[in-house]
């Protein structure tokens, strides 16, 4: 979290939300919540945990965050699984499954025997659920990606561990896997007061852009995303080349590495090659602590694009929308909750459609302004840290109550859903 207490968010979400958070925090006082994921930096899950864990602690819970320890081979396997979750056909060998089992077993020691809740984020730590029958706490599987098209060899392997958890959390109802346990639907959020999202003056933005070597002489089209094929950075370059035929502009592609993504370096090289020799394309690979730089780049953008092929949620979209940027994005996964076509942004499915939408926005400042304002309001109502924290506390309180009854398995209809439109 930013170095501020929850009271600092009152002006954004209102006093009632903050009061409710403290009330729920009091009810869950001293509960130990252990989050486990596979990387400390890079990607949306690390971003969420960096914000969520300190605010949980601030309201009286004991919250800890542990990261799986794995070798390169393990992360190659989990990246293959990740791609399989996104419907990419992959080859899975017995040796890969053995690697996953071996590293999972080595990580059993991470689990805190005193944890009241263990939250496994995504598929990488699912193997830890082997410990579940011997553990006193309640276990939650938090699936941050759209598993609708997960391919059978991977899902057949991981499913028993996911089913062993007491409940699952998904960003969208469409993501649910019907494992016979409780399901919660809860999109994530950004921290508006963090370095990545706080207000930054135009002068500071200009200074940072100068330091990064990006001239502000032409409108900027920006995509911020890990160098990952599912973010389609090469497609963004194709979009840019169509746009530039009509309107002079620059393209800024910003990416970074996640320690659990061994494919990033290769994709980065492909992007460099596709852009080589074009002085209007700026490719930046920034270190993990570049929050202020990312903030400035998003604020300097005339149009933000997100050309993801698949997207669990897409925090980069939320970040841009919070900064009142007009966003053009493919309507996939969690982006569909955020970009409501013609209202809070523009949806575009193909390269040509995206190019047309970007050209339109570059030519129509009034439309940029209108979409940007509505985008910010949409984020303020739905995807802001205190609201997310409140939903988390409600979820934990519900699970705690269930734990006090003998039977914890509830039917699917008992699912709890917090989506845009439902009151915070
Ligand atoms: N991000 C970053 N540096 C980069 C690229 C991305 O800090 O070079 C951040 C980005 O600002 C966002 C998160 O990583 O907070 C990406 O989350 P998202 O949900 O968009 O995608 P994921 O990487 O989880 O697929």
CSV table of N, CA, C and O in Angstrom, one decimal, residues 125-210:
chain,number,residue,atom,x,y,z
A,125,UNK,N,0.7,-22.6,-7.4
A,125,UNK,CA,0.8,-23.2,-6.1
A,125,UNK,C,-0.2,-24.2,-5.8
A,125,UNK,O,-0.3,-24.7,-4.6
A,126,UNK,N,-1.0,-24.6,-6.8
A,126,UNK,CA,-2.1,-25.6,-6.5
A,126,UNK,C,-1.7,-26.9,-5.9
A,126,UNK,O,-2.4,-27.5,-5.1
A,127,UNK,N,-0.4,-27.3,-6.2
A,127,UNK,CA,0.1,-28.6,-5.7
A,127,UNK,C,0.2,-28.6,-4.2
A,127,UNK,O,0.2,-29.6,-3.5
A,128,UNK,N,0.2,-27.4,-3.6
A,128,UNK,CA,0.3,-27.3,-2.1
A,128,UNK,C,-1.0,-27.8,-1.4
A,128,UNK,O,-1.0,-28.1,-0.3
A,129,UNK,N,-2.1,-27.9,-2.2
A,129,UNK,CA,-3.3,-28.3,-1.6
A,129,UNK,C,-3.3,-29.8,-1.2
A,129,UNK,O,-4.2,-30.3,-0.5
A,130,UNK,N,-2.2,-30.5,-1.5
A,130,UNK,CA,-2.0,-31.8,-1.0
A,130,UNK,C,-2.0,-31.8,0.5
A,130,UNK,O,-2.4,-32.8,1.2
A,131,UNK,N,-1.5,-30.7,1.1
A,131,UNK,CA,-1.4,-30.5,2.5
A,131,UNK,C,-2.8,-30.3,3.2
A,131,UNK,O,-3.0,-30.5,4.4
A,132,UNK,N,-3.8,-29.9,2.4
A,132,UNK,CA,-5.1,-29.5,2.9
A,132,UNK,C,-5.7,-30.4,3.9
A,132,UNK,O,-6.1,-30.0,5.0
A,133,UNK,N,-5.8,-31.7,3.7
A,133,UNK,CA,-6.4,-32.6,4.7
A,133,UNK,C,-5.8,-32.6,6.0
A,133,UNK,O,-6.5,-32.9,7.0
A,134,UNK,N,-4.5,-32.2,6.1
A,134,UNK,CA,-3.9,-32.2,7.4
A,134,UNK,C,-3.8,-30.8,8.1
A,134,UNK,O,-3.2,-30.6,9.1
A,135,UNK,N,-4.5,-29.9,7.4
A,135,UNK,CA,-4.4,-28.5,7.9
A,135,UNK,C,-5.7,-28.0,8.5
A,135,UNK,O,-6.8,-28.3,8.0
A,136,UNK,N,-5.6,-27.1,9.5
A,136,UNK,CA,-6.8,-26.7,10.2
A,136,UNK,C,-7.6,-25.6,9.5
A,136,UNK,O,-8.7,-25.4,9.8
A,137,UNK,N,-6.9,-24.8,8.6
A,137,UNK,CA,-7.5,-23.6,8.1
A,137,UNK,C,-8.4,-23.9,6.9
A,137,UNK,O,-8.7,-25.0,6.5
A,138,UNK,N,-9.0,-22.8,6.4
A,138,UNK,CA,-9.8,-22.9,5.2
A,138,UNK,C,-9.0,-22.5,4.0
A,138,UNK,O,-8.2,-21.6,4.1
A,139,UNK,N,-9.1,-23.3,2.9
A,139,UNK,CA,-8.3,-23.0,1.8
A,139,UNK,C,-9.1,-22.5,0.6
A,139,UNK,O,-10.2,-23.0,0.3
A,140,UNK,N,-8.5,-21.4,0.0
A,140,UNK,CA,-9.2,-20.8,-1.1
A,140,UNK,C,-8.3,-20.8,-2.4
A,140,UNK,O,-7.2,-20.5,-2.3
A,141,UNK,N,-8.9,-21.2,-3.5
A,141,UNK,CA,-8.2,-21.1,-4.7
A,141,UNK,C,-8.6,-19.9,-5.4
A,141,UNK,O,-9.8,-19.7,-5.8
A,142,UNK,N,-7.7,-19.0,-5.7
A,142,UNK,CA,-8.0,-17.7,-6.4
A,142,UNK,C,-7.5,-17.8,-7.8
A,142,UNK,O,-6.3,-17.7,-8.1
A,143,UNK,N,-8.4,-18.1,-8.7
A,143,UNK,CA,-8.1,-18.2,-10.1
A,143,UNK,C,-8.2,-16.9,-10.8
A,143,UNK,O,-9.3,-16.4,-11.1
A,144,UNK,N,-7.1,-16.3,-11.2
A,144,UNK,CA,-7.1,-14.9,-11.7
A,144,UNK,C,-7.2,-14.9,-13.2
A,144,UNK,O,-7.2,-13.9,-13.8
A,145,UNK,N,-7.2,-16.1,-13.9
A,145,UNK,CA,-7.3,-16.1,-15.3
A,145,UNK,C,-8.5,-16.9,-15.8
A,145,UNK,O,-9.2,-17.6,-15.0
A,146,UNK,N,-8.8,-16.7,-17.0
A,146,UNK,CA,-10.0,-17.3,-17.6
A,146,UNK,C,-9.7,-18.7,-18.0
A,146,UNK,O,-8.9,-19.0,-18.9
A,147,UNK,N,-10.2,-19.7,-17.2
A,147,UNK,CA,-9.9,-21.1,-17.5
A,147,UNK,C,-10.8,-21.8,-18.4
A,147,UNK,O,-10.8,-23.0,-18.5
A,148,UNK,N,-11.7,-21.0,-19.1
A,148,UNK,CA,-12.8,-21.7,-19.9
A,148,UNK,C,-12.2,-22.7,-20.9
A,148,UNK,O,-12.8,-23.7,-21.1
A,149,UNK,N,-11.1,-22.4,-21.5
A,149,UNK,CA,-10.6,-23.3,-22.5
A,149,UNK,C,-9.4,-24.1,-22.1
A,149,UNK,O,-8.6,-24.6,-22.9
A,150,UNK,N,-9.2,-24.3,-20.8
A,150,UNK,CA,-8.0,-25.0,-20.3
A,150,UNK,C,-8.0,-26.4,-21.0
A,150,UNK,O,-9.1,-27.1,-21.0
A,151,UNK,N,-6.9,-26.8,-21.5
A,151,UNK,CA,-6.8,-28.1,-22.2
A,151,UNK,C,-6.8,-29.3,-21.2
A,151,UNK,O,-6.2,-29.2,-20.2
A,152,UNK,N,-7.4,-30.4,-21.6
A,152,UNK,CA,-7.6,-31.5,-20.7
A,152,UNK,C,-6.3,-32.0,-20.0
A,152,UNK,O,-6.4,-32.2,-18.8
A,153,UNK,N,-5.2,-32.2,-20.6
A,153,UNK,CA,-4.1,-32.9,-19.8
A,153,UNK,C,-3.7,-32.0,-18.6
A,153,UNK,O,-3.5,-32.5,-17.5
A,154,UNK,N,-3.8,-30.7,-18.8
A,154,UNK,CA,-3.4,-29.8,-17.7
A,154,UNK,C,-4.5,-29.8,-16.6
A,154,UNK,O,-4.2,-29.9,-15.4
A,155,UNK,N,-5.7,-29.6,-17.1
A,155,UNK,CA,-6.8,-29.5,-16.1
A,155,UNK,C,-7.0,-30.8,-15.4
A,155,UNK,O,-7.3,-30.8,-14.2
A,156,UNK,N,-6.9,-31.9,-16.1
A,156,UNK,CA,-7.1,-33.2,-15.4
A,156,UNK,C,-6.1,-33.4,-14.3
A,156,UNK,O,-6.4,-34.0,-13.3
A,157,UNK,N,-4.9,-32.9,-14.5
A,157,UNK,CA,-3.8,-33.0,-13.5
A,157,UNK,C,-4.1,-32.0,-12.3
A,157,UNK,O,-3.9,-32.4,-11.2
A,158,UNK,N,-4.5,-30.8,-12.6
A,158,UNK,CA,-4.6,-29.8,-11.6
A,158,UNK,C,-5.9,-29.8,-10.8
A,158,UNK,O,-6.1,-29.4,-9.7
A,159,UNK,N,-7.0,-30.3,-11.5
A,159,UNK,CA,-8.3,-30.2,-11.0
A,159,UNK,C,-8.5,-30.8,-9.6
A,159,UNK,O,-9.1,-30.2,-8.7
A,160,UNK,N,-7.9,-32.0,-9.3
A,160,UNK,CA,-8.1,-32.6,-7.9
A,160,UNK,C,-7.6,-31.7,-6.8
A,160,UNK,O,-8.2,-31.6,-5.8
A,161,UNK,N,-6.5,-31.0,-7.1
A,161,UNK,CA,-6.0,-30.0,-6.1
A,161,UNK,C,-6.9,-28.8,-5.9
A,161,UNK,O,-7.2,-28.4,-4.8
A,162,UNK,N,-7.4,-28.3,-7.1
A,162,UNK,CA,-8.3,-27.2,-7.0
A,162,UNK,C,-9.5,-27.6,-6.2
A,162,UNK,O,-10.0,-26.8,-5.3
A,163,UNK,N,-10.0,-28.8,-6.5
A,163,UNK,CA,-11.3,-29.3,-5.8
A,163,UNK,C,-11.1,-29.5,-4.3
A,163,UNK,O,-12.0,-29.5,-3.6
A,164,UNK,N,-9.8,-29.7,-3.9
A,164,UNK,CA,-9.5,-30.0,-2.5
A,164,UNK,C,-9.7,-28.7,-1.7
A,164,UNK,O,-9.8,-28.7,-0.5
A,165,UNK,N,-9.6,-27.5,-2.4
A,165,UNK,CA,-9.8,-26.3,-1.6
A,165,UNK,C,-11.3,-26.1,-1.2
A,165,UNK,O,-12.2,-26.7,-1.8
A,166,UNK,N,-11.5,-25.4,-0.1
A,166,UNK,CA,-12.9,-25.2,0.4
A,166,UNK,C,-13.8,-24.3,-0.5
A,166,UNK,O,-15.0,-24.4,-0.5
A,167,UNK,N,-13.1,-23.4,-1.3
A,167,UNK,CA,-13.9,-22.5,-2.1
A,167,UNK,C,-12.9,-22.0,-3.2
A,167,UNK,O,-11.7,-22.1,-3.1
A,168,UNK,N,-13.6,-21.4,-4.2
A,168,UNK,CA,-12.7,-20.8,-5.3
A,168,UNK,C,-13.2,-19.4,-5.5
A,168,UNK,O,-14.4,-19.0,-5.2
A,169,UNK,N,-12.3,-18.5,-5.9
A,169,UNK,CA,-12.6,-17.1,-6.2
A,169,UNK,C,-12.2,-16.9,-7.7
A,169,UNK,O,-11.1,-17.3,-8.1
A,170,UNK,N,-13.2,-16.4,-8.4
A,170,UNK,CA,-12.9,-16.0,-9.8
A,170,UNK,C,-13.3,-14.6,-10.1
A,170,UNK,O,-14.1,-14.0,-9.4
A,171,UNK,N,-12.7,-14.0,-11.1
A,171,UNK,CA,-13.0,-12.6,-11.4
A,171,UNK,C,-14.4,-12.5,-12.0
A,171,UNK,O,-15.1,-11.5,-11.8
A,172,UNK,N,-14.8,-13.5,-12.7
A,172,UNK,CA,-16.1,-13.4,-13.4
A,172,UNK,C,-16.9,-14.7,-13.3
A,172,UNK,O,-16.2,-15.8,-13.3
A,173,UNK,N,-18.2,-14.7,-13.3
A,173,UNK,CA,-18.9,-16.0,-13.2
A,173,UNK,C,-18.6,-16.9,-14.4
A,173,UNK,O,-18.6,-18.1,-14.3
A,174,UNK,N,-18.3,-16.3,-15.6
A,174,UNK,CA,-17.9,-17.1,-16.7
A,174,UNK,C,-16.7,-18.0,-16.5
A,174,UNK,O,-16.5,-19.0,-17.2
A,175,UNK,N,-15.9,-17.7,-15.5
A,175,UNK,CA,-14.6,-18.4,-15.3
A,175,UNK,C,-14.8,-19.6,-14.4
A,175,UNK,O,-13.9,-20.4,-14.3
A,176,UNK,N,-16.0,-19.8,-13.8
A,176,UNK,CA,-16.2,-20.8,-12.8
A,176,UNK,C,-16.0,-22.2,-13.4
A,176,UNK,O,-16.4,-22.5,-14.5
A,177,UNK,N,-15.4,-23.1,-12.6
A,177,UNK,CA,-15.1,-24.5,-13.1
A,177,UNK,C,-16.0,-25.5,-12.5
A,177,UNK,O,-15.8,-26.7,-12.7
A,178,UNK,N,-17.0,-25.2,-11.7
A,178,UNK,CA,-17.9,-26.1,-11.1
A,178,UNK,C,-17.2,-27.3,-10.4
A,178,UNK,O,-17.3,-28.4,-10.9
A,179,UNK,N,-16.5,-27.0,-9.4
A,179,UNK,CA,-15.7,-28.0,-8.7
A,179,UNK,C,-16.5,-28.6,-7.5
A,179,UNK,O,-15.9,-29.4,-6.7
A,180,UNK,N,-17.7,-28.2,-7.3
A,180,UNK,CA,-18.5,-28.7,-6.2
A,180,UNK,C,-18.3,-28.0,-4.9
A,180,UNK,O,-18.7,-28.4,-3.8
A,181,UNK,N,-17.5,-26.9,-4.9
A,181,UNK,CA,-17.3,-26.2,-3.7
A,181,UNK,C,-17.9,-24.7,-3.9
A,181,UNK,O,-18.3,-24.4,-5.0
A,182,UNK,N,-17.8,-23.9,-2.8
A,182,UNK,CA,-18.3,-22.6,-2.9
A,182,UNK,C,-17.5,-21.8,-3.9
A,182,UNK,O,-16.3,-21.9,-4.1
A,183,UNK,N,-18.2,-20.8,-4.6
A,183,UNK,CA,-17.6,-20.0,-5.6
A,183,UNK,C,-17.9,-18.5,-5.3
A,183,UNK,O,-19.0,-18.2,-4.9
A,184,UNK,N,-16.9,-17.7,-5.4
A,184,UNK,CA,-17.0,-16.3,-5.2
A,184,UNK,C,-16.6,-15.6,-6.5
A,184,UNK,O,-15.6,-16.0,-7.1
A,185,UNK,N,-17.2,-14.5,-6.8
A,185,UNK,CA,-16.8,-13.8,-8.0
A,185,UNK,C,-16.5,-12.4,-7.6
A,185,UNK,O,-17.3,-11.6,-7.1
A,186,UNK,N,-15.2,-12.0,-7.8
A,186,UNK,CA,-14.7,-10.8,-7.3
A,186,UNK,C,-13.6,-10.2,-8.2
A,186,UNK,O,-12.5,-10.8,-8.1
A,187,UNK,N,-13.9,-9.2,-9.0
A,187,UNK,CA,-12.8,-8.6,-9.8
A,187,UNK,C,-11.8,-7.9,-8.9
A,187,UNK,O,-12.2,-7.4,-7.8
A,188,UNK,N,-10.5,-7.8,-9.3
A,188,UNK,CA,-9.5,-7.1,-8.4
A,188,UNK,C,-9.6,-5.6,-8.5
A,188,UNK,O,-10.6,-5.1,-9.1
A,189,UNK,N,-8.6,-4.9,-8.0
A,189,UNK,CA,-8.6,-3.5,-7.9
A,189,UNK,C,-7.2,-2.9,-8.0
A,189,UNK,O,-6.2,-3.6,-7.8
A,190,UNK,N,-7.2,-1.6,-8.1
A,190,UNK,CA,-5.9,-0.9,-8.1
A,190,UNK,C,-5.9,0.0,-6.8
A,190,UNK,O,-7.0,0.4,-6.3
A,191,UNK,N,-4.7,0.4,-6.4
A,191,UNK,CA,-4.6,1.3,-5.3
A,191,UNK,C,-4.4,2.7,-5.9
A,191,UNK,O,-3.3,3.0,-6.4
A,192,UNK,N,-5.4,3.6,-5.7
A,192,UNK,CA,-5.3,4.9,-6.4
A,192,UNK,C,-4.3,5.8,-5.7
A,192,UNK,O,-3.9,6.8,-6.4
A,193,UNK,N,-3.8,5.5,-4.5
A,193,UNK,CA,-2.8,6.4,-3.9
A,193,UNK,C,-1.4,5.8,-4.0
A,193,UNK,O,-0.5,6.4,-3.5
A,194,UNK,N,-1.3,4.7,-4.6
A,194,UNK,CA,0.1,4.1,-4.8
A,194,UNK,C,0.9,4.9,-5.8
A,194,UNK,O,0.3,5.7,-6.6
A,195,UNK,N,2.2,4.7,-5.8
A,195,UNK,CA,3.1,5.5,-6.7
A,195,UNK,C,2.6,5.3,-8.1
A,195,UNK,O,2.7,6.2,-8.9
A,196,UNK,N,2.1,4.1,-8.5
A,196,UNK,CA,1.7,3.9,-9.9
A,196,UNK,C,0.5,4.6,-10.3
A,196,UNK,O,0.3,4.8,-11.5
A,197,UNK,N,-0.3,5.0,-9.3
A,197,UNK,CA,-1.6,5.6,-9.7
A,197,UNK,C,-1.9,7.0,-9.2
A,197,UNK,O,-2.9,7.6,-9.5
A,198,UNK,N,-1.0,7.5,-8.2
A,198,UNK,CA,-1.3,8.7,-7.6
A,198,UNK,C,-1.2,9.9,-8.6
A,198,UNK,O,-0.7,9.7,-9.7
A,199,UNK,N,-1.8,11.0,-8.2
A,199,UNK,CA,-1.8,12.2,-9.1
A,199,UNK,C,-0.3,12.6,-9.4
A,199,UNK,O,0.5,12.5,-8.5
A,200,UNK,N,0.0,13.0,-10.6
A,200,UNK,CA,1.3,13.4,-10.9
A,200,UNK,C,1.1,14.7,-11.8
A,200,UNK,O,0.3,14.7,-12.7
A,201,UNK,N,1.9,15.7,-11.5
A,201,UNK,CA,1.6,17.0,-12.3
A,201,UNK,C,2.1,16.8,-13.7
A,201,UNK,O,3.1,16.0,-14.0
A,202,UNK,N,1.6,17.6,-14.6
A,202,UNK,CA,2.0,17.5,-16.0
A,202,UNK,C,3.5,17.8,-16.1
A,202,UNK,O,4.2,17.3,-17.0
A,203,UNK,N,4.1,18.7,-15.2
A,203,UNK,CA,5.5,19.0,-15.3
A,203,UNK,C,6.3,17.8,-14.9
A,203,UNK,O,7.3,17.5,-15.5
A,204,UNK,N,5.9,17.1,-13.9
A,204,UNK,CA,6.6,15.9,-13.5
A,204,UNK,C,6.5,14.8,-14.6
A,204,UNK,O,7.5,14.2,-14.9
A,205,UNK,N,5.4,14.7,-15.2
A,205,UNK,CA,5.2,13.7,-16.3
A,205,UNK,C,6.2,14.1,-17.4
A,205,UNK,O,6.9,13.2,-17.9
A,206,UNK,N,6.2,15.4,-17.8
A,206,UNK,CA,7.1,15.8,-18.9
A,206,UNK,C,8.6,15.5,-18.5
A,206,UNK,O,9.3,15.0,-19.4
A,207,UNK,N,9.0,15.7,-17.3
A,207,UNK,CA,10.4,15.5,-16.8
A,207,UNK,C,10.7,14.0,-17.0
A,207,UNK,O,11.8,13.6,-17.4
A,208,UNK,N,9.8,13.1,-16.5
A,208,UNK,CA,10.0,11.7,-16.6
A,208,UNK,C,10.1,11.2,-18.0
A,208,UNK,O,10.9,10.4,-18.4
A,209,UNK,N,9.2,11.7,-18.9
A,209,UNK,CA,9.2,11.3,-20.3
A,209,UNK,C,10.5,11.8,-21.0
A,209,UNK,O,11.1,11.0,-21.8
A,210,UNK,N,11.0,12.9,-20.6
A,210,UNK,CA,12.3,13.4,-21.1
A,210,UNK,C,13.4,12.4,-20.7
A,210,UNK,O,14.2,12.0,-21.5
